[in-house]
Coordinates of C-alpha atoms in Angstrom, one line a residue:
X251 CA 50.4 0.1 18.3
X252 CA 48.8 -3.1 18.6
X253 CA 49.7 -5.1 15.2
X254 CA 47.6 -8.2 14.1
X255 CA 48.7 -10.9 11.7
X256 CA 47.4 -10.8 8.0
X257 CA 43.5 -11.2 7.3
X258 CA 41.8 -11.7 4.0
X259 CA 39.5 -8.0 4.2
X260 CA 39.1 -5.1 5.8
X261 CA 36.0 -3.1 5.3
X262 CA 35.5 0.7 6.0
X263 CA 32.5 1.5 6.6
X264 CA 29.6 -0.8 8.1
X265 CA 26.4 0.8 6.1
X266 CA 24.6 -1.2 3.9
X267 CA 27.3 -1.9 1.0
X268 CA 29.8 -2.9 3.6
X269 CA 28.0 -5.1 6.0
X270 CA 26.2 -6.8 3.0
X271 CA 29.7 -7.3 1.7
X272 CA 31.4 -8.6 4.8
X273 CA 28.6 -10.7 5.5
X274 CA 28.6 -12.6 2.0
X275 CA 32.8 -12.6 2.4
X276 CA 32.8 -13.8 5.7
X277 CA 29.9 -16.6 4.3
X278 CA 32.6 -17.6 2.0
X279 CA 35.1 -18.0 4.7
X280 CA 37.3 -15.2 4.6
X281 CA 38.5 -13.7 7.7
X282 CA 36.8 -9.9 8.0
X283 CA 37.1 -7.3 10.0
X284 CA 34.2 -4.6 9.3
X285 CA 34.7 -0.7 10.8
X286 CA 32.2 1.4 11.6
X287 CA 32.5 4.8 12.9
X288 CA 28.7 5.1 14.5
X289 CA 28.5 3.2 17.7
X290 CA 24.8 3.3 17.0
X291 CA 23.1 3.6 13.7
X292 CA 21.1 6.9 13.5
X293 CA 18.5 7.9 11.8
X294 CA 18.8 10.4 8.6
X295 CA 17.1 11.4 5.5
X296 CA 18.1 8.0 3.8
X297 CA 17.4 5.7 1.2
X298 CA 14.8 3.1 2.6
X299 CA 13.2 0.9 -0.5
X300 CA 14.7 -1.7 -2.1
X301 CA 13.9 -1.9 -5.5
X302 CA 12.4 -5.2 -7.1
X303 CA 16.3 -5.8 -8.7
X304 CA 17.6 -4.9 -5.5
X305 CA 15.8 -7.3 -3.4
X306 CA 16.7 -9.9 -5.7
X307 CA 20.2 -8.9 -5.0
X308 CA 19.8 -9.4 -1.1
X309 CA 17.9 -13.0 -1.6
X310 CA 21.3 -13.7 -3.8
X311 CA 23.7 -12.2 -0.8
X312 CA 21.1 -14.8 1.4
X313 CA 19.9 -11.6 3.2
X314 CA 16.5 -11.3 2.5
X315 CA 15.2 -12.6 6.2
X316 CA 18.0 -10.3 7.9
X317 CA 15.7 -7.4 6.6
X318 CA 12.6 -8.6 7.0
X319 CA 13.0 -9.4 11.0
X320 CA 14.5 -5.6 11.0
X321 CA 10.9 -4.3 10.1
X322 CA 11.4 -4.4 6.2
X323 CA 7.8 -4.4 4.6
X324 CA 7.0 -5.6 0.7
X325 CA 4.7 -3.3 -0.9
X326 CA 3.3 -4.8 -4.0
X327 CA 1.4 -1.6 -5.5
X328 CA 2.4 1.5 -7.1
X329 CA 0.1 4.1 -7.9
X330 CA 0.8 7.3 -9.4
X331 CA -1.5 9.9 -8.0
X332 CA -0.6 13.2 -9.8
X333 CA -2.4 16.2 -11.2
X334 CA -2.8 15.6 -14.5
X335 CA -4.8 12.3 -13.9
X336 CA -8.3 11.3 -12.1
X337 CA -7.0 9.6 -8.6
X338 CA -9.7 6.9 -9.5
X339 CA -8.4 6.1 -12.6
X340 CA -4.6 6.3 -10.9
X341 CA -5.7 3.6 -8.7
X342 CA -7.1 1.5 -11.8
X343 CA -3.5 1.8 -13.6
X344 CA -1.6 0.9 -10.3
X345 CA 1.8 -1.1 -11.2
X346 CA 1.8 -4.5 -9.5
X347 CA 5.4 -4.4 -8.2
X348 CA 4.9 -8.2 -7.8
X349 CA 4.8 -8.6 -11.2
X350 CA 8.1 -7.1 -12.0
X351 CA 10.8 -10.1 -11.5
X352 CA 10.1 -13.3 -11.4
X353 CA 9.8 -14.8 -7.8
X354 CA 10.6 -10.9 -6.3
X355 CA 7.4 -10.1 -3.9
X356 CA 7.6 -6.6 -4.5
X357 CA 9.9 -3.6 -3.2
X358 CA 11.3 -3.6 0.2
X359 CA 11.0 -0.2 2.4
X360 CA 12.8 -0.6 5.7
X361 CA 14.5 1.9 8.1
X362 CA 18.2 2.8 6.7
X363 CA 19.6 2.7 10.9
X364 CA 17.6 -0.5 11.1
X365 CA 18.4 -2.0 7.7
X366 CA 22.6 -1.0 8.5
X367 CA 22.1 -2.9 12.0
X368 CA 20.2 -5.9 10.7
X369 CA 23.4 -6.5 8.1
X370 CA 26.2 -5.6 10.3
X371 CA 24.6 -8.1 12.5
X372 CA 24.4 -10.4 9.7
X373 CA 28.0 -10.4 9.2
X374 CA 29.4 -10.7 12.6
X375 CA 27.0 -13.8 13.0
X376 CA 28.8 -14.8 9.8
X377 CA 32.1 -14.9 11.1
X378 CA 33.1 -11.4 10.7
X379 CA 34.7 -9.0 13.6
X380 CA 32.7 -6.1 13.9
X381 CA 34.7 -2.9 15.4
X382 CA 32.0 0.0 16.4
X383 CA 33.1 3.7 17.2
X384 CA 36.0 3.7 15.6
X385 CA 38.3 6.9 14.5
X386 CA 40.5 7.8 12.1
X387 CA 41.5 5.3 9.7
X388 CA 44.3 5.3 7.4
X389 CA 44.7 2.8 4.1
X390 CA 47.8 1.9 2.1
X391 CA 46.7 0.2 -0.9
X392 CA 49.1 -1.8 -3.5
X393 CA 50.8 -5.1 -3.3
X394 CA 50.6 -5.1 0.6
X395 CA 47.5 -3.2 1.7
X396 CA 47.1 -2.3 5.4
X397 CA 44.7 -0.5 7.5
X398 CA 45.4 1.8 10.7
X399 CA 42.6 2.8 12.8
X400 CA 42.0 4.2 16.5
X401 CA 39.6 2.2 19.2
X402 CA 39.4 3.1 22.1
X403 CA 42.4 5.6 22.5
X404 CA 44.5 2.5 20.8
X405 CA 46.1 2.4 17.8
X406 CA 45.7 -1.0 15.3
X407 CA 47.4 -2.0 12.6
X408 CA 45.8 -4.6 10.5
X409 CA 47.5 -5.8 7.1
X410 CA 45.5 -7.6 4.6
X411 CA 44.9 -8.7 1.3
X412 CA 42.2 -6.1 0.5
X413 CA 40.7 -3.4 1.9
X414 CA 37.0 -2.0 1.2
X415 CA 36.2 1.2 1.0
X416 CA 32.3 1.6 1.9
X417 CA 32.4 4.8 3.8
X418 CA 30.0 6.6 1.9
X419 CA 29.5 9.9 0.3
X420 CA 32.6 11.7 1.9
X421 CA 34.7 8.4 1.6
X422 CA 38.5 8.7 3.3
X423 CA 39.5 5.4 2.1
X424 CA 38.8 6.9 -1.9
X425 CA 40.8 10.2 -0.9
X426 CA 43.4 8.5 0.5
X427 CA 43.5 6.1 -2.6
X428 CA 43.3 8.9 -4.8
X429 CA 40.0 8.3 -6.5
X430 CA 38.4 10.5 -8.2
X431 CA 35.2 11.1 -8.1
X432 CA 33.2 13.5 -10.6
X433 CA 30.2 15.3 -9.7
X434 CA 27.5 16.9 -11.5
X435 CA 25.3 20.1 -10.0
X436 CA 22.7 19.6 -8.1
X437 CA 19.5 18.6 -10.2
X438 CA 16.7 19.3 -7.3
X439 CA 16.6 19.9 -4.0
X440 CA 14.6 16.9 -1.9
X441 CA 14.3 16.2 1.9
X442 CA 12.5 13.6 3.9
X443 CA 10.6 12.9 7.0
X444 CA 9.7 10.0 9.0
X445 CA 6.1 9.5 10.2
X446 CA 4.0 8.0 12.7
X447 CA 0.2 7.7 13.1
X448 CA -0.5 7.4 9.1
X449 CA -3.1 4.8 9.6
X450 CA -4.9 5.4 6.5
X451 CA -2.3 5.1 4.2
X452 CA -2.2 1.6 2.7
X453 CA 0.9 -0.4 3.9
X454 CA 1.1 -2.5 0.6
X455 CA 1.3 1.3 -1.5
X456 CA 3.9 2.9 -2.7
X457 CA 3.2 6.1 -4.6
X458 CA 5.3 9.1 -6.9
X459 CA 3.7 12.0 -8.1
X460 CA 3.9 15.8 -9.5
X461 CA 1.5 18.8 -8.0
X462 CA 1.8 22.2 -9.1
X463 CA 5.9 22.8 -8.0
X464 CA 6.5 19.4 -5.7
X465 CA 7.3 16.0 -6.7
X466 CA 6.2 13.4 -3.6
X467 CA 7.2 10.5 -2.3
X468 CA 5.7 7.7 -0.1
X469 CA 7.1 5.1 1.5
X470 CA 5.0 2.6 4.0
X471 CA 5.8 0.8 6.6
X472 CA 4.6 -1.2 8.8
X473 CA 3.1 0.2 12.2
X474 CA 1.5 3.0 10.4
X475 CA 5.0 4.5 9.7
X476 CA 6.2 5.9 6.5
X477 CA 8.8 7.8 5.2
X478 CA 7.4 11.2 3.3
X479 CA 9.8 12.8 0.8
X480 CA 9.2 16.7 -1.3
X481 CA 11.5 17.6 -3.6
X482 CA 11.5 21.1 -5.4
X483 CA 13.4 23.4 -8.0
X484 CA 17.0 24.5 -6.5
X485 CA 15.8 28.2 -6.8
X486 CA 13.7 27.7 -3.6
X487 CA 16.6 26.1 -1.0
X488 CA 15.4 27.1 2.6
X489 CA 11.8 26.7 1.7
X490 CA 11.4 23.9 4.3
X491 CA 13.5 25.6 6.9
X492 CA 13.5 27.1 10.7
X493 CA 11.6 25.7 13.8
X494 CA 8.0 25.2 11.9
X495 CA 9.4 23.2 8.8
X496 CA 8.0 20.0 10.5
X497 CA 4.7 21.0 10.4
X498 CA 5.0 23.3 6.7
X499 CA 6.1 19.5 5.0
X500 CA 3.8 18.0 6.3
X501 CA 0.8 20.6 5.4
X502 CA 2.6 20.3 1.9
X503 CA 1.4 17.3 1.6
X504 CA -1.7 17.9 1.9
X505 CA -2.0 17.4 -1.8
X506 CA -5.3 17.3 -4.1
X507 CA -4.4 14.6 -5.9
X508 CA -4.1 12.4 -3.3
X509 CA -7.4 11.1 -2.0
X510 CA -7.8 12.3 1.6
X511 CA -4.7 13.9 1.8
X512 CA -5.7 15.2 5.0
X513 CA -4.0 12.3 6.9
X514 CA -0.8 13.8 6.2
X515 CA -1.5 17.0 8.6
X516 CA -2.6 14.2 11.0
X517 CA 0.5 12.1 11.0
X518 CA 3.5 12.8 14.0
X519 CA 6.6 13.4 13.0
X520 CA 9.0 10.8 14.1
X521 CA 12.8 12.1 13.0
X522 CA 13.8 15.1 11.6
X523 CA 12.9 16.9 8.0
X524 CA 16.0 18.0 6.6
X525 CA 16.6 18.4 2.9
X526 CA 20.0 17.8 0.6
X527 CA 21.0 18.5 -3.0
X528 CA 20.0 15.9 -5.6
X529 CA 22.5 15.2 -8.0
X530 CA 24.6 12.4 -8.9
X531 CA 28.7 11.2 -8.8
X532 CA 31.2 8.5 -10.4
X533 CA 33.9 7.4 -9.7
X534 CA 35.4 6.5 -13.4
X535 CA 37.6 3.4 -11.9
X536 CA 35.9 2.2 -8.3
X537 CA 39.3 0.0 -7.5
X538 CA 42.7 0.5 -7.3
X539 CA 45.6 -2.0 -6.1
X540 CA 44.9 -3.7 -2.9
X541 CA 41.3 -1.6 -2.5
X542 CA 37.7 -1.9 -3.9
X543 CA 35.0 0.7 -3.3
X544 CA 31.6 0.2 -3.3
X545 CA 28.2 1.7 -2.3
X546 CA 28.3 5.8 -2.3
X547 CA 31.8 5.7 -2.0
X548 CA 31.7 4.6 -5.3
X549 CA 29.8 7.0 -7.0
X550 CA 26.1 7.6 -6.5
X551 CA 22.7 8.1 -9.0
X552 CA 20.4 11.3 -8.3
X553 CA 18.3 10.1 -5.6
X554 CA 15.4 11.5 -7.3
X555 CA 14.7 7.7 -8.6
X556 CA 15.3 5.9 -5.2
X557 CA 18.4 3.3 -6.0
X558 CA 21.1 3.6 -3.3
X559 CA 20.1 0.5 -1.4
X560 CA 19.4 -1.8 -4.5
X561 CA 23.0 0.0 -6.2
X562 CA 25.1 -1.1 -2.6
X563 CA 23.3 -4.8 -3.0
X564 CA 24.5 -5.0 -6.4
X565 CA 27.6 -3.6 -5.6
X566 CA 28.5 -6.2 -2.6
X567 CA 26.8 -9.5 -4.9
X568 CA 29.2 -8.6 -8.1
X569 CA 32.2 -7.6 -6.0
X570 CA 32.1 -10.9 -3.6
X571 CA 31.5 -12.9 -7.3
X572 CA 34.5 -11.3 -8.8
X573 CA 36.7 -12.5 -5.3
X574 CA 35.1 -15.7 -5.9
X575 CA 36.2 -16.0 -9.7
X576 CA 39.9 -16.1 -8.2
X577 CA 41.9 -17.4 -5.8
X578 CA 45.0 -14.5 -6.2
X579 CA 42.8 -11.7 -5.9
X580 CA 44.6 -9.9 -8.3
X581 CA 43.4 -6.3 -9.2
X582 CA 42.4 -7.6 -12.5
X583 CA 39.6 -9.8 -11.5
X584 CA 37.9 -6.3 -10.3
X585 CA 37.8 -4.8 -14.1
X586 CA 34.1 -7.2 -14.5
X587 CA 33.1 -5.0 -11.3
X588 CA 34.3 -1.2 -13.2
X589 CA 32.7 -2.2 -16.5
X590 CA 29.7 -3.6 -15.3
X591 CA 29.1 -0.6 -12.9
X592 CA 29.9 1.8 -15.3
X593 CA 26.8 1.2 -17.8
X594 CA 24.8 0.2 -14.4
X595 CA 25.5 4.0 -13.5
X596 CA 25.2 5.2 -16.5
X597 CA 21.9 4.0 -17.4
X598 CA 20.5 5.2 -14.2
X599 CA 21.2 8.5 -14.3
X600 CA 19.6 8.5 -17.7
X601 CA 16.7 7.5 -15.5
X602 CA 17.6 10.2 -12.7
X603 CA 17.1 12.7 -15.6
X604 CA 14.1 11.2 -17.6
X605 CA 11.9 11.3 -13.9
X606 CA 13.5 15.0 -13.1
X607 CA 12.5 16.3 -16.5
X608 CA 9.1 14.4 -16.8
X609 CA 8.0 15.2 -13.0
X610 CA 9.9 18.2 -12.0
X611 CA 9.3 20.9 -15.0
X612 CA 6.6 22.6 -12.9
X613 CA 5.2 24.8 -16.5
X614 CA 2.4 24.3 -18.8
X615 CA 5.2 22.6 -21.1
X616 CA 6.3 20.1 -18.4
X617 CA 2.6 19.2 -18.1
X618 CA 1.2 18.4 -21.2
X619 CA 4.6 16.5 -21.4
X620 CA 3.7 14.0 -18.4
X621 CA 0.5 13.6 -19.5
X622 CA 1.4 12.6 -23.2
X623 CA 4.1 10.7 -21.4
X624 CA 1.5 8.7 -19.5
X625 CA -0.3 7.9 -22.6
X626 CA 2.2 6.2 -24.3
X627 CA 5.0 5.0 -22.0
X628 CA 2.8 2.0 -20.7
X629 CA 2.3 0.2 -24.5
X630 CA 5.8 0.9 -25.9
X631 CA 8.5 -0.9 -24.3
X632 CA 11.3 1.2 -25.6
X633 CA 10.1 4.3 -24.2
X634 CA 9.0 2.8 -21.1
X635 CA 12.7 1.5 -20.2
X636 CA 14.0 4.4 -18.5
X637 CA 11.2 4.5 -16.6
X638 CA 10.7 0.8 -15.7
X639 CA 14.6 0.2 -15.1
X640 CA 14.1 2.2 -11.6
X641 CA 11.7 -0.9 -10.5
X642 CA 12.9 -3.7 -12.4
X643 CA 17.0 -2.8 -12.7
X644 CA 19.4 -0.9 -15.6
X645 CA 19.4 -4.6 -17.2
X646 CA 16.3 -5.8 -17.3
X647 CA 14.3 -3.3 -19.8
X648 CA 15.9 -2.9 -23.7
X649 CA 19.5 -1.2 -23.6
X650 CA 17.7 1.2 -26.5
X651 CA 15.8 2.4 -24.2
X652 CA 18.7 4.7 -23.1
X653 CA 20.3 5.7 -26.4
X654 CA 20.0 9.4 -27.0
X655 CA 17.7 9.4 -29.6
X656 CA 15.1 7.9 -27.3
X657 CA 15.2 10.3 -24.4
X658 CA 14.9 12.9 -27.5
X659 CA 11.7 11.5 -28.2
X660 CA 10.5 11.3 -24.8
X661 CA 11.8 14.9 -23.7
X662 CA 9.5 16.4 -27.1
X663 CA 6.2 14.5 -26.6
X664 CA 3.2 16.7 -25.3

């Protein structure tokens, strides 16, 4: 086993939370070393937009540019085509996402396999060392933290003063820590696809909207490319299934309240459609001696509102300012991370379940809800938090706007 002398960090996992990370640590001057088990970054049904508060996040991690030479596109519109409103008078009440934040252009969609490969590239040209294909890994956390991992049919041993634990949904490095992680049920069912040939969608347009038993999702990029998401009601699970489901999502989309919907049937599929339970996770402390996780490892919201990127941005920015706060790196400087993540999480998926009730209760009940939801949300603030927190961030729209008695209110208008 090939032993190494003592390094400042040791992240698992070289996605989005853990690149971003060892790119700001290495920045600082640390000595990194970033794992990865993918030699090559594939593509999945995964988050690609960057929320306004999340790309505000990258420009503070000094990571904006990374992205944008990966193919990242701003789109500064939202418009909510659904059926319980004119499409005309959906494009009149289009958000201006460049209004959101101060000095924030918009949201950023990119490619997740690009996005992963423009950051881990970031950090080794930060000073990082950037290990690809690697296999098991084993973490000892506490006063002395070390890492063992395979490369190559060679065994290392690296200790450290902290180890990272970015690897995801199915994290080892939170097992092996013994993290907990609590889970609730799945609250829909969604799945995406990748597109080409959607030249007449608008590349500056995002759009979220509700038809008959579907909630859609659309995502540009640039090249004509977009990422097209359906989500449905648990009860249906397989409905996008077997050799034709390709083609069935992207007739589905064929939608009437989206004005000539027909260049959805047109478009080529470019990846593959597969859809995954929507639900969310927490872990109720994200750190333990010697180890920090962040990003999905650390608990994720329902992705029903679109926040894993900007959530692993925030996740890298507050973590490398708590390791700046302190020389020691003590465990204790981490407790600012835990709280501050907590109500971060917590607020979301009060979100996650204001946009699943609103858009996804496919009855007569759950429409003239939306629609008196539409009425009012846009001249009240309060009620229009939990809506607005999904563009703008969990701290940037009145904490009331999440207390009980609120979402109450919302869930009995209509």
């Amino acid at each position: 086993m090939a032993k190494s002398e003592r390094i400042d960090a040791v992240v698992v996992g070289g996605g989005i939370a853990g690149s971003a990370l060892a790119a700001a640590l290495a920045g600082d001057g640390h000595q990194v070393l970033l794992l990865e088990r993918q030699t090559v970054y594939r593509d999945k049904v995964r988050g690609e937009v960057i929320n306004c508060w999340g790309v505000e996040e990258l420009i503070q991690l000094g990571l904006e540019e990374c992205i944008l030479k990966a193919g990242g596109t701003y789109v500064d519109r939202f418009i909510g085509f659904d059926e319980i409103i004119d499409p005309e008078a959906a494009r009149a009440k289009a958000l201006h996402l460049d209004q959101m934040l101060p000095g924030i252009r918009g949201v950023l969609d990119v490619g997740h396999p690009e996005a992963c490969e423009a950051l881990s590239n970031a950090a080794q040209e930060a000073g990082a060392t950037v290990v690809r294909g690697v296999g098991d890994v084993l973490v000892t956390g506490g006063p002395e933290p070390t890492v063992r991992y395979e490369h190559n049919d060679l065994e290392y041993e690296v200790p450290c003063r902290l180890v990272v634990g970015a690897d995801g949904r199915m994290s080892t490095v939170r097992r092996q820590l013994g993290i907990g992680l609590t889970q609730t049920p799945p609250n829909s069912l969604g799945g995406g696809m990748l597109v080409e040939d959607l030249h007449d969608w608008p590349v500056n347009v995002t759009s979220i909207g509700t038809e008959g038993d579907l909630l859609y999702f659309v995502f540009p990029r640039e090249g004509a490319r977009a990422r097209l998401y359906l989500l449905h009601d648990v009860s249906q699970k397989g409905r996008f299934a077997g050799p034709n489901r390709h083609n069935e999502f992207l007739q589905a989309f064929q939608l009437r309240c989206i004005p000539d919907s027909e260049m959805f049937a047109k478009a080529t599929p470019a990846a593959t459609c597969a859809f995954y339970p929507m639900n969310d996770a927490w872990a109720d402390v994200p750190f333990a001696p010697g180890a920090v996780l962040v990003g999905d490892a650390a608990g994720w919201t329902d992705p029903v509102i679109g926040q894993g990127l900007s959530i692993a941005l925030r996740d890298a920015r507050v973590v490398r300012d708590c390791l700046r706060s302190s020389g020691a790196w003590d465990p204790e400087i981490l407790h600012p991370y835990a709280r501050e993540r907590e109500v971060r999480m917590h607020r979301l998926r009060i979100s996650g379940s204001v946009r699943t009730t609103m858009n996804m209760t496919f009855t007569p009940r759950g429409v003239a809800r939306r629609r008196a939801y539409a009425e009012v949300w846009p001249t009240d603030p309060v009620l229009a938090g939990s809506r607005l927190a999904t563009f703008k961030g969990p701290f940037q729209v009145p904490a009331e706007s999440f207390d009980p008695e609120v979402i109450d209110r919302l869930f009995a208008l209509g």
